[in-house]
Coordinates of C-alpha atoms in Angstrom, one line a residue:
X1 CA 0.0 0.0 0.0
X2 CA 1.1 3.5 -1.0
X3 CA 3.0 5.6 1.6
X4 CA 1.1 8.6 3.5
X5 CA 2.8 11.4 1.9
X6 CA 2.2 9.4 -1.6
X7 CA -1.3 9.5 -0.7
X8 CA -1.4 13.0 0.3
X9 CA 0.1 13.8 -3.0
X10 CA -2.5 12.3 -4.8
X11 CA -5.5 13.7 -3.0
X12 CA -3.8 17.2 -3.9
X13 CA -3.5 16.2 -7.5
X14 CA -5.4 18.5 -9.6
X15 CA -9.0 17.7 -10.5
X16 CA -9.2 15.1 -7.3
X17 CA -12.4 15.0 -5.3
X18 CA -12.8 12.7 -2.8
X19 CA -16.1 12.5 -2.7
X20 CA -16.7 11.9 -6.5
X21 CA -14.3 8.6 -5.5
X22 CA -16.0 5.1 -6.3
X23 CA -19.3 6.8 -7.1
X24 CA -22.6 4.9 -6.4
X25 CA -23.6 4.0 -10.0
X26 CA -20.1 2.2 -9.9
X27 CA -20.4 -0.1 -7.0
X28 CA -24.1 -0.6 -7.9
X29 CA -23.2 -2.1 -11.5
X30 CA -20.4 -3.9 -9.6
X31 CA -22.8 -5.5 -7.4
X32 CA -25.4 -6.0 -9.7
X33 CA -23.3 -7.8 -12.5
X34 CA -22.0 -10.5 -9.3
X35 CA -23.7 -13.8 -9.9
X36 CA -24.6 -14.2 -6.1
X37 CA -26.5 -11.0 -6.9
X38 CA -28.8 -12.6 -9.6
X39 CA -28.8 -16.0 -8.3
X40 CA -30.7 -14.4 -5.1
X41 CA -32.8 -12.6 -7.0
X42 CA -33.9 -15.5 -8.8
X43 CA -34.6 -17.6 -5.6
X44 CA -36.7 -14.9 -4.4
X45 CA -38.6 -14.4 -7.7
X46 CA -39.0 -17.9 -7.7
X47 CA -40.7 -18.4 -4.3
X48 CA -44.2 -17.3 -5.2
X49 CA -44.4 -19.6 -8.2
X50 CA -43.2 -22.7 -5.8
X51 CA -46.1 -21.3 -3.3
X52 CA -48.6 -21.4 -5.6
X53 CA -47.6 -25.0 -6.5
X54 CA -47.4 -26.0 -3.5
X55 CA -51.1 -24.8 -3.0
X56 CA -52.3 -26.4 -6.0
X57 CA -50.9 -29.7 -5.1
X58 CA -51.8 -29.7 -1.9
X59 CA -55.3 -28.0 -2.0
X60 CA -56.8 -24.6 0.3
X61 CA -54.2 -23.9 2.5
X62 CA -55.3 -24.2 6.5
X63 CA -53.2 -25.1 9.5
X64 CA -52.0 -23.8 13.2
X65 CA -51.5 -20.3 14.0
X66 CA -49.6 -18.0 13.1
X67 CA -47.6 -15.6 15.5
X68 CA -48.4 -12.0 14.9
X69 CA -44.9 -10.7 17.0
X70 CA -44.4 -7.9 19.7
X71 CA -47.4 -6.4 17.9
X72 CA -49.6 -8.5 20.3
X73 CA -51.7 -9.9 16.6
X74 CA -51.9 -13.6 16.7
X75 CA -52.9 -14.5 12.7
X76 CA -52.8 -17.5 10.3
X77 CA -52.5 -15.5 6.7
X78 CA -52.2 -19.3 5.3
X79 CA -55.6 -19.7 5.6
X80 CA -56.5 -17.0 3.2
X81 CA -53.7 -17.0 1.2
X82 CA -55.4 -18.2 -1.9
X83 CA -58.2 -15.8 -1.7
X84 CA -56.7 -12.6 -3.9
X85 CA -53.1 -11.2 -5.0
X86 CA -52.8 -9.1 -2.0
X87 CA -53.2 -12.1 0.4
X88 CA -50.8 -14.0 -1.7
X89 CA -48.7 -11.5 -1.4
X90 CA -48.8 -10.7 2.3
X91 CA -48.7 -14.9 2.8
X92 CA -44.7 -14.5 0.8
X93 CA -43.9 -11.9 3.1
X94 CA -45.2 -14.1 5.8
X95 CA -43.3 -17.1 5.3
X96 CA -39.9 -15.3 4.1
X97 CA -39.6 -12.6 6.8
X98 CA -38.8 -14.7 9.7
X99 CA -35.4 -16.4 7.9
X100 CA -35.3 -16.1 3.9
X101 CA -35.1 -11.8 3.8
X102 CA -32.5 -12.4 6.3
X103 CA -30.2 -14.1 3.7
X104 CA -29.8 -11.4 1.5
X105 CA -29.7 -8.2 3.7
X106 CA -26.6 -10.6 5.6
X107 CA -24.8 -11.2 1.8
X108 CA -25.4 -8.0 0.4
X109 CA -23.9 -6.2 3.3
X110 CA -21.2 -9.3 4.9
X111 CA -20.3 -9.0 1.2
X112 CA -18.5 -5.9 1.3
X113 CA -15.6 -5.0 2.4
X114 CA -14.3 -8.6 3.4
X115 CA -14.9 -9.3 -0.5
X116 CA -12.5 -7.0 -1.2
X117 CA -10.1 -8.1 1.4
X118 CA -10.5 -11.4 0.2
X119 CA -9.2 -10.4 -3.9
X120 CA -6.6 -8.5 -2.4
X121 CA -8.2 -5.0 -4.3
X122 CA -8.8 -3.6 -0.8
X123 CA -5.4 -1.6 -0.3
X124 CA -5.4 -0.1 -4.1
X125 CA -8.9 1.2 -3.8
X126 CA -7.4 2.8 -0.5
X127 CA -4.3 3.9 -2.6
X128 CA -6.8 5.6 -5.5
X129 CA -7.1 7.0 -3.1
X130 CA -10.6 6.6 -1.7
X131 CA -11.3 7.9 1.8
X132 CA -12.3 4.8 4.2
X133 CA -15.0 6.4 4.8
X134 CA -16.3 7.3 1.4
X135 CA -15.7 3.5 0.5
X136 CA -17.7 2.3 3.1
X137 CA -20.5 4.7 2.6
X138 CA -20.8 4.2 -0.9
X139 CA -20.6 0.0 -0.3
X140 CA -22.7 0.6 2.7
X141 CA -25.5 2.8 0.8
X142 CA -25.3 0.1 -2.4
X143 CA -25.8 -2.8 0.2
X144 CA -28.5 -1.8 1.4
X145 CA -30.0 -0.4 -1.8
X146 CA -29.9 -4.1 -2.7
X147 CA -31.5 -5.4 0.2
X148 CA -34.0 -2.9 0.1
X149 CA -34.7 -4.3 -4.0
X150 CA -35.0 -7.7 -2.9
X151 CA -37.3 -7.3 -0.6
X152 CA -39.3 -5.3 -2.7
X153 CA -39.1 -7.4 -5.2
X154 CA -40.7 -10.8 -3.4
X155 CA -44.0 -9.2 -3.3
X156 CA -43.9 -7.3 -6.8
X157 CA -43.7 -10.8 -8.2
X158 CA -46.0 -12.6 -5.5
X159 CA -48.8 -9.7 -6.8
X160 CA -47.8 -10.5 -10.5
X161 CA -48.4 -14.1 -9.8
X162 CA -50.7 -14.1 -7.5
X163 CA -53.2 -11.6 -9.7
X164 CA -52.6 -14.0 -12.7
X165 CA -53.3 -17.7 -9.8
X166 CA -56.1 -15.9 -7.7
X167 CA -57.4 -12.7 -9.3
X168 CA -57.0 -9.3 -7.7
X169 CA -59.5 -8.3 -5.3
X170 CA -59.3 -6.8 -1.2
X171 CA -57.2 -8.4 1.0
X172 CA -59.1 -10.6 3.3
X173 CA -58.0 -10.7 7.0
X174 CA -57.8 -13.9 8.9
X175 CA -59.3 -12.5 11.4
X176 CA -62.7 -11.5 10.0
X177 CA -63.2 -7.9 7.4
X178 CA -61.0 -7.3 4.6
X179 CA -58.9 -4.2 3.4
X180 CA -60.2 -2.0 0.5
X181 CA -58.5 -2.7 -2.5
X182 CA -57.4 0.9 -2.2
X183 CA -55.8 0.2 1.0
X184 CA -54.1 -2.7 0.4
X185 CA -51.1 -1.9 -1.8
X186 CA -50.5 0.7 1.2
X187 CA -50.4 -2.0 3.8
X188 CA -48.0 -4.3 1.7
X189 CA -45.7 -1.0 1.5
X190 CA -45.7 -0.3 5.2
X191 CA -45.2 -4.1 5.4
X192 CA -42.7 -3.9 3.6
X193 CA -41.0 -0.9 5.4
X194 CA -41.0 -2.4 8.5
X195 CA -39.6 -5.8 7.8
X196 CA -36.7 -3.4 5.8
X197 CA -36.3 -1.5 9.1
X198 CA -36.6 -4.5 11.0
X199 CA -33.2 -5.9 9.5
X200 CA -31.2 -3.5 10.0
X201 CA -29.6 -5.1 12.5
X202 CA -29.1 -7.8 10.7
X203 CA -27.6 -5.4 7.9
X204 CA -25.3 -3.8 11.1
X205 CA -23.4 -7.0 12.1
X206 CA -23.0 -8.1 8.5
X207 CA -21.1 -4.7 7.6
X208 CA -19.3 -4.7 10.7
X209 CA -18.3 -8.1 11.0
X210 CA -17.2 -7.4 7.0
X211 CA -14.8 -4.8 8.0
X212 CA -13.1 -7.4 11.0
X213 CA -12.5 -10.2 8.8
X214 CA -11.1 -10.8 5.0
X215 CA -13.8 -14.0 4.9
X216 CA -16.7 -13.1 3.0
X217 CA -18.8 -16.4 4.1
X218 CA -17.4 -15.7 7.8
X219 CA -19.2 -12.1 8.2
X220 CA -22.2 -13.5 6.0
X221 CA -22.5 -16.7 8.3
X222 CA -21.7 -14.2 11.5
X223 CA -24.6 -12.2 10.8
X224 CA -26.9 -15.0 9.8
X225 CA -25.7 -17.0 12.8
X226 CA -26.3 -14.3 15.2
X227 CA -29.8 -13.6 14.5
X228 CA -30.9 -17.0 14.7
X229 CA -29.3 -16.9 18.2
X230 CA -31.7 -13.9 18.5
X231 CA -34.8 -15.6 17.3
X232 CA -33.5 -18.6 19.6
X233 CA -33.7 -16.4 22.7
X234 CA -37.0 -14.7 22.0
X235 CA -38.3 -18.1 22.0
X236 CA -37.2 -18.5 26.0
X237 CA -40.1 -17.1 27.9
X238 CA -38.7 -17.4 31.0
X239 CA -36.6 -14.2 30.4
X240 CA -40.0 -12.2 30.4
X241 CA -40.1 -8.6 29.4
X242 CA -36.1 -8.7 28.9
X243 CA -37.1 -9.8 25.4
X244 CA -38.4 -6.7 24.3
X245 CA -34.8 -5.7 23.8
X246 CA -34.4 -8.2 21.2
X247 CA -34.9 -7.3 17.9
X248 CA -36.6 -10.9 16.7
X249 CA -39.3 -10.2 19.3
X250 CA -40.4 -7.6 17.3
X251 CA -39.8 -9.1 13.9
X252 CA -43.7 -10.2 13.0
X253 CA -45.1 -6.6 14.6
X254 CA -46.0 -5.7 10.9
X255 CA -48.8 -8.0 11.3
X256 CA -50.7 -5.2 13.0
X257 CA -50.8 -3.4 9.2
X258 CA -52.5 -6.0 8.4
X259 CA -56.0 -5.4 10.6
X260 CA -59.1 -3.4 10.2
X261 CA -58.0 -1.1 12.2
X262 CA -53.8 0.3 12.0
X263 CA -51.8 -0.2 14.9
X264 CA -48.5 1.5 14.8
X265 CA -47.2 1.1 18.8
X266 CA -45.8 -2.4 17.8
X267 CA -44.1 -0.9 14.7
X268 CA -42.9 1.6 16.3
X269 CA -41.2 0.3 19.3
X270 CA -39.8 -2.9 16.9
X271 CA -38.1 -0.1 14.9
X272 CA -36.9 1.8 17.6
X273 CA -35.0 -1.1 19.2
X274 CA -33.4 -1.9 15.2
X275 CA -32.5 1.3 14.3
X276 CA -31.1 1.5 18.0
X277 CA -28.7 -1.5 17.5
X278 CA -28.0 -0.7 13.5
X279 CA -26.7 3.1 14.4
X280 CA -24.3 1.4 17.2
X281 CA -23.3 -1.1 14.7
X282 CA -22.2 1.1 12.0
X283 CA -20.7 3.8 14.2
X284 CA -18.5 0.6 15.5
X285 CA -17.7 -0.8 11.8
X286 CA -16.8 2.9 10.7
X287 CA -14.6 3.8 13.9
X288 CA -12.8 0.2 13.8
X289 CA -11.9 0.5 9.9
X290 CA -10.4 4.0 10.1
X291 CA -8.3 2.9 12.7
X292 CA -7.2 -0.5 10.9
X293 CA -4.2 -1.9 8.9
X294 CA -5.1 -3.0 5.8
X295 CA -2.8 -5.3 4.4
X296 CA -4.9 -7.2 1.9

């Protein structure tokens, strides 16, 4: 890696900004062209057509219930899943949120910096030079653009599919009444929002364990790994009201979009407690790689 004065001489080169370093539209066609990029994007596109396969082999969905989160809703959307697009669509979100949106917010940003680590390009970008931190913003804004799109993108296609399976019509609560067709695609976008908010931590340990290791797999895996343990302790009653600091107990609170009537105190403490952890989580990936020896 390039000396400090060589570095200094650089930045004062003339026409150097630092901020117009690795722009956005750069690192987002980087990302984009990756085949981990489309090969998750294909397995999420792909869900609502194995859904609605799985519904016509099997017949009208029914079962147990299903937990409605720190919202305080218990609700089964299986039940009703078949009956129009938007309760297809909410049923995706349903089934995915808990595990499967996890996967991509954890690659997208465990992806990184420890990528680029791990192809030994991590010190020349440095040596462009790009700032640390304009290299992490801009890989930490393009991360989570992507996440963002991919979970956006499960119900776009589940409303496609699901209008084409079931027909479009209101979206029918489990438990009793139905949304207005005019308020449903608002729902699914506040849905939508909050499960987005909701990983943020997830997106947090994955972009800080990404700036502590040159593994790509071991942030990914770290993050992943972490909030399972998460969802693992929200499942131990016994530790009572000490589980309202955990973000997975707030994970399903998005269920209360989904009634007659919107509740937003579930929503609103589950994305206080995320954004709480995310901001900590940053702040500690950005102080931790300004202060680091890069050597790969």
């Amino acid at each position: 890696m390039s000396s400090a004065p060589e570095i200094q001489a650089l930045a004062e080169a003339p026409g150097y900004h630092a901020r117009r370093t690795l722009p956005l539209r750069v690192e987002a066609m980087r990302q984009l062209r990756r085949r981990r990029t489309l090969l998750m994007g294909g397995v999420l596109a792909a869900l609502p057509f194995v859904l609605i396969i799985a519904f016509a082999v099997g017949g009208t969905p029914g079962g147990g219930e299903g937990d409605g989160g720190g919202g305080g809703s218990r609700i089964n959307l299986m039940d009703v899943a078949t009956e129009s697009a938007a309760n297809f669509a909410a049923t995706c979100l349903f089934v995915s949120a808990g595990f499967l949106l996890v996967v991509p917010v954890a690659l997208f940003c465990g992806d990184t910096v420890a990528s680029e680590a791990s192809w030994s390009s991590l010190r020349y970008l440095l040596a462009a030079p790009v700032p640390r931190s304009r290299l992490l913003w801009s890989k930490l804004v393009v991360a989570l653009g992507f996440s963002l799109a991919a979970m956006v993108l499960l119900p776009l296609v589940a409303l496609g599919a699901g209008a084409a399976a079931y027909g479009w019509g209101p979206l029918k609560l489990p438990t009793g009444g139905a949304l207005s067709t005019s308020d449903t695609v608002p729902r699914l976008a506040l849905v939508v929002a909050f499960v987005f908010v909701s990983q943020l931590v997830t997106a947090g340990l994955a972009f800080w364990l990404s700036t502590r290791t040159d593994a790509p797999l071991g942030a990914v895996g770290g993050a992943v790994g972490l909030t399972i343990v998460g969802n693992v302790l929200d499942a131990v009653t016994a530790l009572g009201t000490w589980r309202e600091f955990l973000p997975a107990h707030w994970q399903f609170a998005w269920a209360d979009a989904l009634q007659p009537e919107l509740v937003w105190s579930g929503m609103v403490k589950g994305a206080a407690v995320s954004v709480t952890y995310a901001l900590i989580l940053f702040a500690l990936a950005f102080r931790g790689f300004s202060r680091k020896d890069i050597v790969s």
